[in-house]
């Protein structure tokens, strides 16, 4: 029987176990310019016992920044900063992928330079508010991307993927979930276009497929993962028929031979099982677990074949040595919600390991 603690080959990349550190925005790139800090180097190195680390969402372009103090992968300084992170993780024996992200309509002009405003597939504001340095602000109506700008945005994902390899990452994950730009193109309530990038499910899929293909061509499909959250309403998304939408999407990306598919926050396990039939590669699951963190109760998802790898969020945030704690059955540190986003090293670097 396969367990979460068994090694696995991820498209030629050997992983020590099947426990993934899920991408988690922490808003700690506080030194300016979206450059990773010393604290971020230490944070990721502490968690190198994961079979695979997937970084926090990392913007592919200036206009893609959705929150304050998030890192990027579109400038030389950012690449150099991430190189320090990847070197530290590799020295500690870990593997790490960069999550490539564009916030789309989730953002605010106060986060952007030179009078920029957030962009999206259509000029439809998300129903909600966004965090800024000045507190919560209502989401604004984004500027609709032109056809030429859509192609430029696709190229931006590919360029960021190449930058990720230059920075020493083992691969990249495309953030196509949780209501950000790729997801906004998939959903009919945020994508109301009538051109080649919107309308029916196939045309709404076109941007996600184009980004995935461009990234795979830039760095190799074996270094490319894709994260999706079918039917997740986060950030104002409404998908009335996620099965049809994502069946078509998975059928389109399946021939690319991606390193993995990462699915998160899908409480309907029957839908998940049906969708998985359309992707034959490595399947990473970040299960919907409600108010409790993903933990011991979810390890059976590896054993029963529901997933090939299992992603943990809050538990990895609070337990830098999570694989060891899971193997021992605990105990586990309690995540401090007050320090999840932004701040100093409290609630970031000071969670103790068992040896401490």
Short mmCIF file of C-alpha atoms in Angstrom, two decimals:
data_model
loop_
_atom_site.label_atom_id
_atom_site.label_comp_id
_atom_site.label_asym_id
_atom_site.label_seq_id
_atom_site.Cartn_x
_atom_site.Cartn_y
_atom_site.Cartn_z
CA UNK A 1 0.00 0.00 0.00
CA UNK A 2 1.31 3.43 -0.98
CA UNK A 3 1.52 5.97 1.85
CA UNK A 4 2.19 9.69 2.07
CA UNK A 5 5.69 8.93 3.35
CA UNK A 6 6.82 6.91 0.33
CA UNK A 7 9.13 8.52 -2.24
CA UNK A 8 7.79 9.31 -5.69
CA UNK A 9 9.16 10.29 -9.08
CA UNK A 10 7.59 13.53 -10.31
CA UNK A 11 8.26 13.61 -14.05
CA UNK A 12 11.90 12.73 -13.46
CA UNK A 13 12.29 14.73 -10.25
CA UNK A 14 12.69 12.43 -7.21
CA UNK A 15 10.67 13.51 -4.18
CA UNK A 16 11.44 12.16 -0.70
CA UNK A 17 7.74 11.88 0.21
CA UNK A 18 4.28 12.69 -1.12
CA UNK A 19 3.60 15.60 1.23
CA UNK A 20 3.39 18.98 -0.52
CA UNK A 21 3.60 22.40 1.07
CA UNK A 22 0.69 24.20 -0.53
CA UNK A 23 1.13 27.74 -1.89
CA UNK A 24 0.20 30.30 0.79
CA UNK A 25 0.33 34.07 0.43
CA UNK A 26 2.16 35.51 3.47
CA UNK A 27 2.84 39.15 2.38
CA UNK A 28 6.40 39.14 3.69
CA UNK A 29 8.25 40.59 0.65
CA UNK A 30 8.62 43.83 2.59
CA UNK A 31 11.99 45.04 1.30
CA UNK A 32 10.56 46.72 -1.80
CA UNK A 33 10.28 45.74 -5.44
CA UNK A 34 8.68 42.36 -4.77
CA UNK A 35 12.09 40.90 -3.87
CA UNK A 36 12.26 37.93 -1.46
CA UNK A 37 13.75 38.82 1.92
CA UNK A 38 16.12 37.11 4.36
CA UNK A 39 13.07 36.00 6.35
CA UNK A 40 11.57 34.34 3.28
CA UNK A 41 14.82 32.45 2.72
CA UNK A 42 14.66 31.11 6.27
CA UNK A 43 10.92 30.36 6.08
CA UNK A 44 11.17 28.12 3.03
CA UNK A 45 14.39 26.44 4.19
CA UNK A 46 12.68 25.52 7.47
CA UNK A 47 10.09 23.57 5.47
CA UNK A 48 12.46 21.72 3.12
CA UNK A 49 11.33 18.39 4.57
CA UNK A 50 8.31 18.56 2.27
CA UNK A 51 8.43 16.27 -0.71
CA UNK A 52 7.68 19.41 -2.71
CA UNK A 53 7.31 23.06 -1.73
CA UNK A 54 5.08 25.24 -3.90
CA UNK A 55 5.77 28.90 -3.19
CA UNK A 56 3.32 31.62 -2.42
CA UNK A 57 1.64 33.24 -5.41
CA UNK A 58 4.29 35.17 -7.33
CA UNK A 59 3.21 37.78 -9.85
CA UNK A 60 4.30 37.53 -13.45
CA UNK A 61 3.86 41.27 -14.16
CA UNK A 62 3.61 44.57 -12.31
CA UNK A 63 -0.09 44.89 -13.06
CA UNK A 64 -0.65 41.35 -11.79
CA UNK A 65 -0.01 42.27 -8.15
CA UNK A 66 -3.15 41.65 -6.12
CA UNK A 67 -2.02 42.30 -2.56
CA UNK A 68 0.70 44.27 -0.75
CA UNK A 69 4.17 42.81 -0.20
CA UNK A 70 3.79 39.87 -2.60
CA UNK A 71 6.89 38.74 -4.51
CA UNK A 72 7.40 38.75 -8.25
CA UNK A 73 9.39 36.93 -10.93
CA UNK A 74 9.62 39.61 -13.59
CA UNK A 75 12.75 41.63 -12.63
CA UNK A 76 16.44 40.70 -12.26
CA UNK A 77 16.37 41.67 -8.58
CA UNK A 78 13.43 39.33 -7.94
CA UNK A 79 15.22 36.50 -9.74
CA UNK A 80 18.34 37.06 -7.61
CA UNK A 81 16.23 37.14 -4.45
CA UNK A 82 14.51 33.87 -5.29
CA UNK A 83 17.88 32.28 -6.08
CA UNK A 84 18.77 32.73 -2.40
CA UNK A 85 15.56 30.90 -1.46
CA UNK A 86 16.06 27.99 -3.84
CA UNK A 87 19.73 27.60 -2.85
CA UNK A 88 18.72 27.37 0.82
CA UNK A 89 15.96 24.85 0.12
CA UNK A 90 18.20 22.69 -2.04
CA UNK A 91 20.99 22.81 0.52
CA UNK A 92 18.49 21.48 3.06
CA UNK A 93 17.55 18.64 0.68
CA UNK A 94 14.23 20.02 -0.56
CA UNK A 95 12.48 20.53 -3.89
CA UNK A 96 10.65 23.74 -4.77
CA UNK A 97 8.33 24.99 -7.53
CA UNK A 98 7.37 28.65 -8.03
CA UNK A 99 3.68 29.41 -8.30
CA UNK A 100 3.11 31.85 -11.18
CA UNK A 101 0.23 34.24 -10.56
CA UNK A 102 -1.62 37.16 -12.05
CA UNK A 103 -4.28 38.73 -9.82
CA UNK A 104 -6.34 40.10 -12.69
CA UNK A 105 -9.29 42.05 -11.32
CA UNK A 106 -8.28 41.17 -7.75
CA UNK A 107 -6.10 44.13 -6.79
CA UNK A 108 -6.36 47.89 -6.44
CA UNK A 109 -4.80 50.97 -8.03
CA UNK A 110 -3.09 51.88 -4.73
CA UNK A 111 -0.99 48.73 -5.12
CA UNK A 112 0.15 49.62 -8.63
CA UNK A 113 2.52 52.27 -10.03
CA UNK A 114 2.12 54.82 -12.80
CA UNK A 115 -1.66 55.09 -12.70
CA UNK A 116 -2.22 51.43 -13.56
CA UNK A 117 -5.51 49.78 -12.67
CA UNK A 118 -6.23 46.06 -12.41
CA UNK A 119 -7.11 44.25 -15.63
CA UNK A 120 -9.44 41.39 -16.42
CA UNK A 121 -11.17 39.49 -19.19
CA UNK A 122 -14.18 41.86 -18.91
CA UNK A 123 -14.92 45.13 -17.10
CA UNK A 124 -16.73 43.39 -14.25
CA UNK A 125 -15.72 44.13 -10.66
CA UNK A 126 -15.48 41.34 -8.11
CA UNK A 127 -18.07 41.56 -5.38
CA UNK A 128 -15.93 42.15 -2.32
CA UNK A 129 -12.92 43.94 -0.92
CA UNK A 130 -9.17 43.59 -1.26
CA UNK A 131 -6.38 44.08 1.28
CA UNK A 132 -4.13 47.11 0.81
CA UNK A 133 -1.59 48.91 2.99
CA UNK A 134 -4.39 51.38 3.72
CA UNK A 135 -6.81 48.69 4.86
CA UNK A 136 -9.66 46.98 3.04
CA UNK A 137 -10.88 48.66 -0.14
CA UNK A 138 -13.70 47.78 -2.50
CA UNK A 139 -12.64 45.94 -5.62
CA UNK A 140 -12.58 48.25 -8.64
CA UNK A 141 -13.88 47.63 -12.12
CA UNK A 142 -10.95 46.23 -14.09
CA UNK A 143 -9.90 47.42 -17.51
CA UNK A 144 -10.73 44.83 -20.16
CA UNK A 145 -7.65 43.31 -21.74
CA UNK A 146 -7.32 43.74 -25.49
CA UNK A 147 -6.50 40.79 -27.70
CA UNK A 148 -2.91 42.02 -28.02
CA UNK A 149 -2.63 42.45 -24.25
CA UNK A 150 -3.92 38.92 -23.68
CA UNK A 151 -1.09 37.59 -25.84
CA UNK A 152 1.37 39.78 -23.93
CA UNK A 153 0.05 38.39 -20.66
CA UNK A 154 0.51 34.83 -21.90
CA UNK A 155 4.08 35.73 -22.90
CA UNK A 156 4.55 37.17 -19.41
CA UNK A 157 3.74 33.83 -17.82
CA UNK A 158 6.28 32.14 -20.09
CA UNK A 159 8.93 34.76 -19.30
CA UNK A 160 8.32 34.36 -15.56
CA UNK A 161 8.69 30.59 -15.95
CA UNK A 162 12.07 31.06 -17.61
CA UNK A 163 13.02 33.45 -14.82
CA UNK A 164 12.02 30.79 -12.29
CA UNK A 165 14.47 28.30 -13.78
CA UNK A 166 17.15 30.99 -13.80
CA UNK A 167 16.38 31.50 -10.11
CA UNK A 168 17.01 27.81 -9.45
CA UNK A 169 13.47 26.50 -9.10
CA UNK A 170 12.84 22.85 -9.94
CA UNK A 171 9.69 23.84 -11.83
CA UNK A 172 6.65 26.09 -11.82
CA UNK A 173 2.97 25.87 -11.02
CA UNK A 174 0.43 27.99 -12.92
CA UNK A 175 -2.15 29.49 -10.57
CA UNK A 176 -5.43 28.84 -12.31
CA UNK A 177 -7.55 28.79 -9.15
CA UNK A 178 -9.21 30.90 -6.45
CA UNK A 179 -10.65 33.67 -8.58
CA UNK A 180 -7.48 35.17 -10.05
CA UNK A 181 -6.87 35.99 -13.71
CA UNK A 182 -6.75 32.49 -15.20
CA UNK A 183 -9.84 31.54 -13.21
CA UNK A 184 -11.55 34.79 -14.21
CA UNK A 185 -11.27 33.76 -17.86
CA UNK A 186 -12.84 30.38 -17.05
CA UNK A 187 -15.92 31.72 -15.25
CA UNK A 188 -18.87 33.10 -17.23
CA UNK A 189 -19.71 35.79 -14.65
CA UNK A 190 -16.24 37.38 -14.89
CA UNK A 191 -15.61 36.59 -18.57
CA UNK A 192 -18.39 38.14 -20.66
CA UNK A 193 -16.37 38.45 -23.84
CA UNK A 194 -17.88 37.61 -27.21
CA UNK A 195 -14.59 37.27 -29.10
CA UNK A 196 -12.26 34.26 -29.34
CA UNK A 197 -11.47 34.48 -25.59
CA UNK A 198 -15.03 34.14 -24.28
CA UNK A 199 -18.51 32.82 -24.90
CA UNK A 200 -18.76 29.04 -24.65
CA UNK A 201 -16.69 26.82 -22.36
CA UNK A 202 -14.08 26.11 -25.03
CA UNK A 203 -13.41 29.79 -25.68
CA UNK A 204 -13.36 30.60 -21.96
CA UNK A 205 -10.76 27.84 -21.61
CA UNK A 206 -8.57 29.33 -24.32
CA UNK A 207 -6.57 31.63 -22.04
CA UNK A 208 -5.81 28.87 -19.50
CA UNK A 209 -4.75 26.53 -22.30
CA UNK A 210 -2.61 29.21 -23.96
CA UNK A 211 -0.83 30.02 -20.69
CA UNK A 212 -0.24 26.36 -19.90
CA UNK A 213 1.07 25.60 -23.37
CA UNK A 214 3.35 28.67 -23.39
CA UNK A 215 4.85 27.81 -20.01
CA UNK A 216 5.34 24.16 -20.96
CA UNK A 217 7.09 25.21 -24.16
CA UNK A 218 9.26 27.67 -22.25
CA UNK A 219 10.55 25.36 -19.50
CA UNK A 220 9.33 21.87 -20.39
CA UNK A 221 6.05 20.20 -19.56
CA UNK A 222 7.88 18.01 -17.04
CA UNK A 223 8.59 21.19 -15.05
CA UNK A 224 5.06 22.57 -15.30
CA UNK A 225 2.13 22.06 -12.93
CA UNK A 226 -1.37 23.54 -13.09
CA UNK A 227 -3.54 24.43 -10.10
CA UNK A 228 -7.34 24.55 -10.45
CA UNK A 229 -10.33 24.93 -8.10
CA UNK A 230 -13.45 23.84 -10.03
CA UNK A 231 -16.60 25.49 -8.73
CA UNK A 232 -14.80 27.48 -6.01
CA UNK A 233 -16.68 30.80 -5.49
CA UNK A 234 -13.70 32.59 -3.91
CA UNK A 235 -13.14 36.17 -5.11
CA UNK A 236 -16.60 36.45 -6.64
CA UNK A 237 -16.43 33.52 -9.07
CA UNK A 238 -19.62 31.78 -10.19
CA UNK A 239 -19.30 28.58 -12.25
CA UNK A 240 -22.75 27.08 -12.82
CA UNK A 241 -21.45 23.98 -14.66
CA UNK A 242 -17.92 23.23 -13.45
CA UNK A 243 -17.97 19.64 -14.68
CA UNK A 244 -18.45 20.61 -18.32
CA UNK A 245 -16.01 23.52 -18.07
CA UNK A 246 -13.19 21.56 -16.48
CA UNK A 247 -13.73 18.37 -18.41
CA UNK A 248 -13.08 20.36 -21.58
CA UNK A 249 -10.09 22.09 -19.98
CA UNK A 250 -8.46 18.87 -18.78
CA UNK A 251 -9.00 17.23 -22.15
CA UNK A 252 -7.21 20.20 -23.74
CA UNK A 253 -4.15 20.16 -21.44
CA UNK A 254 -3.85 16.39 -21.00
CA UNK A 255 -1.81 15.91 -24.23
CA UNK A 256 0.83 18.38 -23.00
CA UNK A 257 2.21 15.86 -20.50
CA UNK A 258 2.34 18.19 -17.49
CA UNK A 259 4.28 17.32 -14.34
CA UNK A 260 1.09 17.39 -12.32
CA UNK A 261 -2.43 18.70 -11.84
CA UNK A 262 -3.08 20.34 -8.46
CA UNK A 263 -6.75 20.60 -7.45
CA UNK A 264 -7.87 22.47 -4.35
CA UNK A 265 -11.01 23.27 -2.38
CA UNK A 266 -13.44 20.94 -4.13
CA UNK A 267 -15.81 19.51 -1.50
CA UNK A 268 -17.67 17.38 -4.08
CA UNK A 269 -15.44 14.28 -4.14
CA UNK A 270 -17.60 12.58 -6.77
CA UNK A 271 -17.07 15.51 -9.15
CA UNK A 272 -13.37 15.36 -8.35
CA UNK A 273 -13.21 11.66 -9.20
CA UNK A 274 -15.00 12.21 -12.51
CA UNK A 275 -12.72 15.08 -13.47
CA UNK A 276 -9.61 13.11 -12.57
CA UNK A 277 -10.44 10.54 -15.24
CA UNK A 278 -9.55 13.18 -17.82
CA UNK A 279 -6.01 13.69 -16.46
CA UNK A 280 -3.76 10.63 -16.37
CA UNK A 281 -0.66 12.31 -14.92
CA UNK A 282 0.35 12.91 -11.31
CA UNK A 283 -2.57 14.24 -9.26
CA UNK A 284 -1.97 16.57 -6.31
CA UNK A 285 -4.92 17.21 -3.99
CA UNK A 286 -5.31 20.07 -1.52
CA UNK A 287 -8.55 18.81 0.03
CA UNK A 288 -11.37 21.02 1.20
CA UNK A 289 -11.31 20.49 4.96
CA UNK A 290 -13.50 23.32 6.23
CA UNK A 291 -12.44 25.03 9.43
CA UNK A 292 -9.91 22.37 10.37
CA UNK A 293 -6.46 22.23 8.77
CA UNK A 294 -5.70 19.31 6.47
CA UNK A 295 -4.09 16.72 8.75
CA UNK A 296 -3.85 13.11 9.85
CA UNK A 297 -7.44 12.35 8.86
CA UNK A 298 -6.59 13.08 5.22
CA UNK A 299 -3.55 10.80 4.81
CA UNK A 300 -5.86 8.01 3.66
CA UNK A 301 -6.45 9.93 0.42
CA UNK A 302 -3.00 8.71 -0.67
CA UNK A 303 -3.61 5.18 0.53
CA UNK A 304 -6.94 4.79 -1.27
CA UNK A 305 -5.59 6.28 -4.50
CA UNK A 306 -7.64 9.47 -4.44
CA UNK A 307 -4.41 11.45 -4.88
CA UNK A 308 -0.77 10.82 -5.71
CA UNK A 309 0.45 13.70 -3.54
CA UNK A 310 -1.33 15.58 -0.74
CA UNK A 311 -0.94 19.33 -0.19
CA UNK A 312 -1.06 20.88 3.28
CA UNK A 313 -1.52 24.60 3.92
CA UNK A 314 -2.12 25.88 7.45
CA UNK A 315 -0.49 22.85 9.06
CA UNK A 316 2.71 23.50 7.10
CA UNK A 317 2.54 27.17 8.02
CA UNK A 318 2.55 26.27 11.73
CA UNK A 319 4.68 23.11 11.63
CA UNK A 320 7.94 23.51 9.71
CA UNK A 321 8.70 19.81 10.26
CA UNK A 322 5.22 18.66 9.23
CA UNK A 323 6.18 15.38 7.49
CA UNK A 324 7.90 14.15 10.65
CA UNK A 325 4.96 15.19 12.83
CA UNK A 326 2.52 13.42 10.52
CA UNK A 327 4.61 10.27 10.61
CA UNK A 328 4.60 10.36 14.43
CA UNK A 329 0.91 11.22 14.65
CA UNK A 330 1.60 14.67 16.14
CA UNK A 331 1.64 16.79 18.20
CA UNK A 332 0.96 19.84 16.03
CA UNK A 333 1.45 23.54 16.61
CA UNK A 334 -1.71 25.62 16.32
CA UNK A 335 -1.72 28.14 13.43
CA UNK A 336 -2.00 31.76 14.54
CA UNK A 337 -4.49 33.41 12.18
CA UNK A 338 -3.54 36.91 13.32
CA UNK A 339 -0.08 36.52 11.74
CA UNK A 340 -1.06 34.81 8.50
CA UNK A 341 -0.69 37.93 6.34
CA UNK A 342 2.07 40.48 6.73
CA UNK A 343 3.88 41.56 9.85
CA UNK A 344 7.28 40.61 11.23
CA UNK A 345 8.81 37.19 11.87
CA UNK A 346 6.34 36.39 14.66
CA UNK A 347 4.05 33.66 13.42
CA UNK A 348 6.38 33.22 10.48
CA UNK A 349 9.77 31.92 11.61
CA UNK A 350 9.14 31.14 15.29
CA UNK A 351 6.95 28.01 15.12
CA UNK A 352 9.04 25.35 16.89
CA UNK A 353 10.12 22.06 15.36
CA UNK A 354 9.88 18.92 17.48
CA UNK A 355 13.61 18.97 18.18
CA UNK A 356 13.18 22.43 19.69
#
